[in-house]
Structures are given as structure tokens and as C-alpha cells.
Amino acid sequence: EDKVVQSPLSLVVHEGDTVTLNCSYEVTNFRSLLWYKQEKKAPTFLFMLTSSGIEKKSGRLSSILDKKELFSILNITATQTGDSAVYLCACRSYSGAGSYQLTFGKGTKLSVIP
Amino acid sequence: DAGVTQSPTHLIKTRGQQVTLRCSPKSGHDTVSWYQQALGQGPQFIFQYYEEEERQRGNFPDRFSGHQFPNYSSELNVNALLLGDSALYLCASSLAVGVTTNEKLFFGSGTQLSVL
């Protein structure tokens, strides 16, 4: 059974801090790893990673994938209160006949206090 | 350009009842996936619809069924509701590329189902 494990499950930091969120996985027929931000209800797409060692950046957020050690990290620098959310890691795997499946972790709840 | 829309936003049912949730995909998308997200958990894949057929199914009982219409909108039906079915039900849409689905899913805001 495919498994995606995120850590920590929750985190409280002060504005301006830098945080690192972790995601490890055991997935058959792995194709890519995706990060989503879930503020209220709808998860919004952050990054998709398919190759090891290539950092993806978007403003203060960055992420990298290690396909040998089967993990990814999401870094957020100079955190702001607007970064408070649940961050979801998901692995996309091929399940045959042109179909793919996303397996999500439980998420990391980040709270940024002023 | 409307994103993924779901209705209703909230729903309260009692055990044993049946429920239907609805989803309209993002404009231009043809594939709809449904996820169940229990409190404190990540979304769990229920099933995916493409070309009006169930293309793939997660580990959910037959009480969970769905449908996709010619305009690509979709319904999720749950029969014989259990307390454990209380969750946020998310719909996600994507565009198939040939016979495979694009990587990037767009999610709706979900339907919060409470079973009493």
C-alpha cells in the first residue's frame, strides 16, 4: 500500500522565521510529488517535482525532491501570517491504463503568529 | 473563468440516509476526481471519471458511486450513510492529455458532510 508521511504534523512559528516541512514516501510506480496549500477548504497547487536535486522556487517558498532517499522538503523563508495553512504533500503514481492516482499525506498545519 | 464549483457547501444527514454531491469542473477540463478528507487527515481518493465512465477507484465500498454527465460535471452518491462518512468531500478537475490525465489538479472548496 502506498504511503506518504509528513512531519511535523503541526508547527507554530513567529513571523520572520524560516520553516522546513518534510515529506517521505513509499509509493509504487512513482511519477511525481506535489505540494498543496490548504487554507480553508480548497487545496491550491504549489509545486510539482519529478526530478531529484532540482530546486523549485516561488517567492519565499522552495522545494526539492530526493528520489534516492524518497523524501521531499518544502522551505518557507521569512514567514508571514498569510502562510498559516495546512501544507499537503501528495505522490502521483501510475496505476495502469493511462490512469494516475494521488496519495496524500496527513498534512502539516503551520501557524504563524505575529 | 470559473474554477471548480461544488454544491452544496454544507450538508447534514442522519445515519442510513442517502446523499448526492455535485461538482462542475474548471472550464476546459474533462476529468473529475473525488476525494474524502476526514478531520485531521489528508484527502483520500474515491474515484475518477473520464468520458462519463469510472476510470479508477480507490479503496471505498460500493456505497460510494458516481456519475459524469456529457458536460463533464459529476455527482458523488453515498448510500446508507454511516457516522464515519462525515468528512469534507473534495472534487478536483484536470484535463486528459491523450489517454492520460494532466498532473495538475484544480480543487473545489468541497462539501462538508455531517452524518448524525
GROMACS .gro file of C-alpha atoms in nm:
model
  230
    1GLU     CA    1   0.000   0.000   0.000
    2ASP     CA    2   0.131   0.343  -0.096
    3LYS     CA    3   0.229   0.561   0.198
    4VAL     CA    4   0.309   0.933   0.232
    5VAL     CA    5   0.425   1.058   0.573
    6GLN     CA    6   0.458   1.425   0.661
    7SER     CA    7   0.634   1.576   0.957
    8PRO     CA    8   0.585   1.759   1.176
    9LEU     CA    9   0.206   1.733   1.191
   10SER     CA   10   0.184   2.082   1.335
   11LEU     CA   11   0.418   2.373   1.379
   12VAL     CA   12   0.390   2.715   1.541
   13VAL     CA   13   0.642   2.982   1.445
   14HIS     CA   14   0.680   3.358   1.468
   15GLU     CA   15   0.666   3.588   1.170
   16GLY     CA   16   1.003   3.609   1.001
   17ASP     CA   17   1.110   3.256   1.095
   18THR     CA   18   1.217   3.001   0.835
   19VAL     CA   19   1.043   2.663   0.837
   20THR     CA   20   1.113   2.327   0.676
   21LEU     CA   21   0.833   2.080   0.617
   22ASN     CA   22   0.916   1.717   0.547
   23CYS     CA   23   0.754   1.453   0.331
   24SER     CA   24   0.872   1.093   0.295
   25TYR     CA   25   0.707   0.835   0.073
   26GLU     CA   26   0.684   0.470  -0.021
   27VAL     CA   27   0.495   0.461  -0.347
   28THR     CA   28   0.484   0.202  -0.622
   29ASN     CA   29   0.523   0.336  -0.977
   30PHE     CA   30   0.609   0.683  -0.852
   31ARG     CA   31   0.587   0.958  -1.108
   32SER     CA   32   0.592   1.291  -0.926
   33LEU     CA   33   0.549   1.463  -0.592
   34LEU     CA   34   0.320   1.760  -0.544
   35TRP     CA   35   0.280   2.016  -0.269
   36TYR     CA   36  -0.052   2.187  -0.198
   37LYS     CA   37  -0.153   2.463   0.042
   38GLN     CA   38  -0.492   2.425   0.209
   39GLU     CA   39  -0.606   2.742   0.382
   40LYS     CA   40  -0.975   2.681   0.431
   41LYS     CA   41  -1.117   2.416   0.206
   42ALA     CA   42  -0.973   2.401  -0.147
   43PRO     CA   43  -0.611   2.285  -0.172
   44THR     CA   44  -0.414   2.510  -0.406
   45PHE     CA   45  -0.120   2.387  -0.609
   46LEU     CA   46   0.230   2.496  -0.507
   47PHE     CA   47   0.490   2.274  -0.673
   48MET     CA   48   0.531   1.959  -0.875
   49LEU     CA   49   0.865   1.775  -0.853
   50THR     CA   50   0.969   1.495  -1.081
   51SER     CA   51   1.350   1.502  -1.078
   52SER     CA   52   1.593   1.471  -0.790
   53GLY     CA   53   1.805   1.761  -0.683
   54ILE     CA   54   1.633   2.033  -0.883
   55GLU     CA   55   1.501   2.304  -0.655
   56LYS     CA   56   1.173   2.466  -0.745
   57LYS     CA   57   1.119   2.820  -0.618
   58SER     CA   58   0.827   3.055  -0.596
   59GLY     CA   59   0.889   3.369  -0.397
   60ARG     CA   60   0.968   3.270  -0.040
   61LEU     CA   61   0.877   2.905  -0.099
   62SER     CA   62   1.109   2.641  -0.235
   63SER     CA   63   1.106   2.265  -0.259
   64ILE     CA   64   1.335   1.983  -0.356
   65LEU     CA   65   1.299   1.611  -0.414
   66ASP     CA   66   1.537   1.325  -0.333
   67LYS     CA   67   1.424   1.016  -0.525
   68LYS     CA   68   1.701   0.802  -0.382
   69GLU     CA   69   1.610   0.866  -0.021
   70LEU     CA   70   1.239   0.903  -0.106
   71PHE     CA   71   1.168   1.238   0.052
   72SER     CA   72   1.096   1.599  -0.023
   73ILE     CA   73   1.118   1.920   0.177
   74LEU     CA   74   0.926   2.242   0.149
   75ASN     CA   75   1.100   2.552   0.279
   76ILE     CA   76   0.932   2.879   0.362
   77THR     CA   77   1.158   3.172   0.446
   78ALA     CA   78   1.060   3.495   0.624
   79THR     CA   79   0.721   3.350   0.717
   80GLN     CA   80   0.414   3.573   0.724
   81THR     CA   81   0.077   3.526   0.893
   82GLY     CA   82  -0.068   3.459   0.549
   83ASP     CA   83   0.142   3.143   0.530
   84SER     CA   84  -0.072   2.988   0.804
   85ALA     CA   85  -0.234   2.684   0.645
   86VAL     CA   86  -0.218   2.309   0.614
   87TYR     CA   87   0.052   2.202   0.369
   88LEU     CA   88  -0.023   1.877   0.192
   89CYS     CA   89   0.227   1.653   0.020
   90ALA     CA   90   0.097   1.411  -0.243
   91CYS     CA   91   0.263   1.146  -0.459
   92ARG     CA   92   0.138   1.072  -0.806
   93SER     CA   93   0.170   0.713  -0.914
   94TYR     CA   94   0.081   0.531  -1.232
   95SER     CA   95  -0.189   0.269  -1.186
   96GLY     CA   96  -0.214   0.142  -1.541
   97ALA     CA   97  -0.432   0.204  -1.848
   98GLY     CA   98  -0.339   0.572  -1.856
   99SER     CA   99  -0.461   0.630  -1.501
  100TYR     CA  100  -0.279   0.805  -1.224
  101GLN     CA  101  -0.357   0.828  -0.854
  102LEU     CA  102  -0.266   1.086  -0.591
  103THR     CA  103  -0.181   0.962  -0.243
  104PHE     CA  104  -0.179   1.239   0.016
  105GLY     CA  105  -0.005   1.270   0.348
  106LYS     CA  106  -0.193   1.394   0.654
  107GLY     CA  107  -0.055   1.742   0.613
  108THR     CA  108   0.146   1.980   0.827
  109LYS     CA  109  -0.055   2.251   1.000
  110LEU     CA  110   0.156   2.567   1.007
  111SER     CA  111   0.056   2.853   1.233
  112VAL     CA  112   0.249   3.180   1.201
  113ILE     CA  113   0.197   3.420   1.490
  114PRO     CA  114   0.277   3.792   1.468
  115ASP     CA  115  -1.317   3.179  -1.580
  116ALA     CA  116  -1.497   2.973  -1.318
  117GLY     CA  117  -1.287   2.731  -1.125
  118VAL     CA  118  -1.417   2.406  -0.982
  119THR     CA  119  -1.753   2.456  -0.816
  120GLN     CA  120  -1.919   2.222  -0.570
  121SER     CA  121  -2.263   2.215  -0.416
  122PRO     CA  122  -2.390   2.219  -0.156
  123THR     CA  123  -2.122   2.369   0.068
  124HIS     CA  124  -2.263   2.207   0.382
  125LEU     CA  125  -2.497   1.917   0.439
  126ILE     CA  126  -2.636   1.745   0.748
  127LYS     CA  127  -2.779   1.394   0.718
  128THR     CA  128  -2.871   1.112   0.952
  129ARG     CA  129  -2.741   0.757   0.951
  130GLY     CA  130  -2.891   0.539   0.681
  131GLN     CA  131  -2.984   0.825   0.452
  132GLN     CA  132  -2.851   0.883   0.104
  133VAL     CA  133  -2.672   1.192  -0.024
  134THR     CA  134  -2.577   1.339  -0.362
  135LEU     CA  135  -2.295   1.588  -0.403
  136ARG     CA  136  -2.233   1.783  -0.721
  137CYS     CA  137  -1.927   1.918  -0.900
  138SER     CA  138  -1.870   2.133  -1.205
  139PRO     CA  139  -1.514   2.115  -1.334
  140LYS     CA  140  -1.298   2.407  -1.435
  141SER     CA  141  -1.376   2.531  -1.782
  142GLY     CA  142  -1.197   2.318  -2.039
  143HIS     CA  143  -1.138   2.024  -1.805
  144ASP     CA  144  -1.281   1.683  -1.883
  145THR     CA  145  -1.171   1.465  -1.591
  146VAL     CA  146  -1.319   1.473  -1.242
  147SER     CA  147  -1.179   1.308  -0.932
  148TRP     CA  148  -1.344   1.284  -0.590
  149TYR     CA  149  -1.163   1.281  -0.257
  150GLN     CA  150  -1.276   1.234   0.103
  151GLN     CA  151  -1.093   1.434   0.370
  152ALA     CA  152  -1.169   1.341   0.729
  153LEU     CA  153  -1.079   1.586   1.004
  154GLY     CA  154  -0.704   1.599   1.055
  155GLN     CA  155  -0.633   1.371   0.760
  156GLY     CA  156  -0.516   1.420   0.405
  157PRO     CA  157  -0.759   1.373   0.115
  158GLN     CA  158  -0.825   1.008   0.019
  159PHE     CA  159  -0.900   0.918  -0.340
  160ILE     CA  160  -1.251   0.785  -0.400
  161PHE     CA  161  -1.275   0.759  -0.780
  162GLN     CA  162  -1.212   0.934  -1.108
  163TYR     CA  163  -1.446   0.990  -1.405
  164TYR     CA  164  -1.345   1.043  -1.764
  165GLU     CA  165  -1.565   1.024  -2.072
  166GLU     CA  166  -1.864   0.950  -1.848
  167GLU     CA  167  -1.708   0.635  -1.711
  168GLU     CA  168  -1.545   0.547  -1.382
  169ARG     CA  169  -1.185   0.519  -1.480
  170GLN     CA  170  -1.024   0.439  -1.150
  171ARG     CA  171  -1.139   0.369  -0.797
  172GLY     CA  172  -0.980   0.395  -0.455
  173ASN     CA  173  -1.045   0.174  -0.157
  174PHE     CA  174  -1.405   0.274  -0.091
  175PRO     CA  175  -1.712   0.049  -0.060
  176ASP     CA  176  -1.983   0.021  -0.322
  177ARG     CA  177  -2.200   0.257  -0.116
  178PHE     CA  178  -1.996   0.527  -0.288
  179SER     CA  179  -2.096   0.569  -0.650
  180GLY     CA  180  -2.073   0.842  -0.905
  181HIS     CA  181  -2.168   0.969  -1.242
  182GLN     CA  182  -2.029   1.202  -1.504
  183PHE     CA  183  -2.252   1.390  -1.745
  184PRO     CA  184  -2.184   1.487  -2.108
  185ASN     CA  185  -2.095   1.842  -1.994
  186TYR     CA  186  -1.823   1.685  -1.771
  187SER     CA  187  -1.998   1.774  -1.445
  188SER     CA  188  -2.013   1.496  -1.191
  189GLU     CA  189  -2.209   1.364  -0.896
  190LEU     CA  190  -2.098   1.163  -0.597
  191ASN     CA  191  -2.364   0.948  -0.431
  192VAL     CA  192  -2.329   0.785  -0.093
  193ASN     CA  193  -2.592   0.536   0.024
  194ALA     CA  194  -2.667   0.405   0.372
  195LEU     CA  195  -2.468   0.681   0.540
  196LEU     CA  196  -2.252   0.595   0.839
  197LEU     CA  197  -2.121   0.827   1.108
  198GLY     CA  198  -1.774   0.767   0.966
  199ASP     CA  199  -1.877   0.921   0.634
  200SER     CA  200  -1.867   1.264   0.799
  201ALA     CA  201  -1.593   1.449   0.613
  202LEU     CA  202  -1.508   1.719   0.362
  203TYR     CA  203  -1.568   1.587   0.011
  204LEU     CA  204  -1.342   1.748  -0.246
  205CYS     CA  205  -1.381   1.744  -0.619
  206ALA     CA  206  -1.080   1.801  -0.843
  207SER     CA  207  -1.072   1.851  -1.215
  208SER     CA  208  -0.799   1.810  -1.473
  209LEU     CA  209  -0.754   1.782  -1.845
  210ALA     CA  210  -0.673   1.450  -2.002
  211VAL     CA  211  -0.377   1.456  -2.237
  212GLY     CA  212  -0.438   1.179  -2.484
  213VAL     CA  213  -0.536   0.889  -2.262
  214THR     CA  214  -0.352   1.013  -1.955
  215THR     CA  215  -0.451   1.285  -1.712
  216ASN     CA  216  -0.257   1.602  -1.666
  217GLU     CA  217  -0.054   1.627  -1.346
  218LYS     CA  218  -0.209   1.943  -1.214
  219LEU     CA  219  -0.538   1.909  -1.030
  220PHE     CA  220  -0.763   2.202  -0.951
  221PHE     CA  221  -0.972   2.153  -0.640
  222GLY     CA  222  -1.311   2.288  -0.545
  223SER     CA  223  -1.389   2.419  -0.197
  224GLY     CA  224  -1.564   2.099  -0.104
  225THR     CA  225  -1.887   1.987   0.057
  226GLN     CA  226  -1.877   1.945   0.434
  227LEU     CA  227  -2.095   1.644   0.514
  228SER     CA  228  -2.204   1.578   0.870
  229VAL     CA  229  -2.377   1.249   0.949
  230LEU     CA  230  -2.565   1.244   1.281
   0.00000   0.00000   0.00000
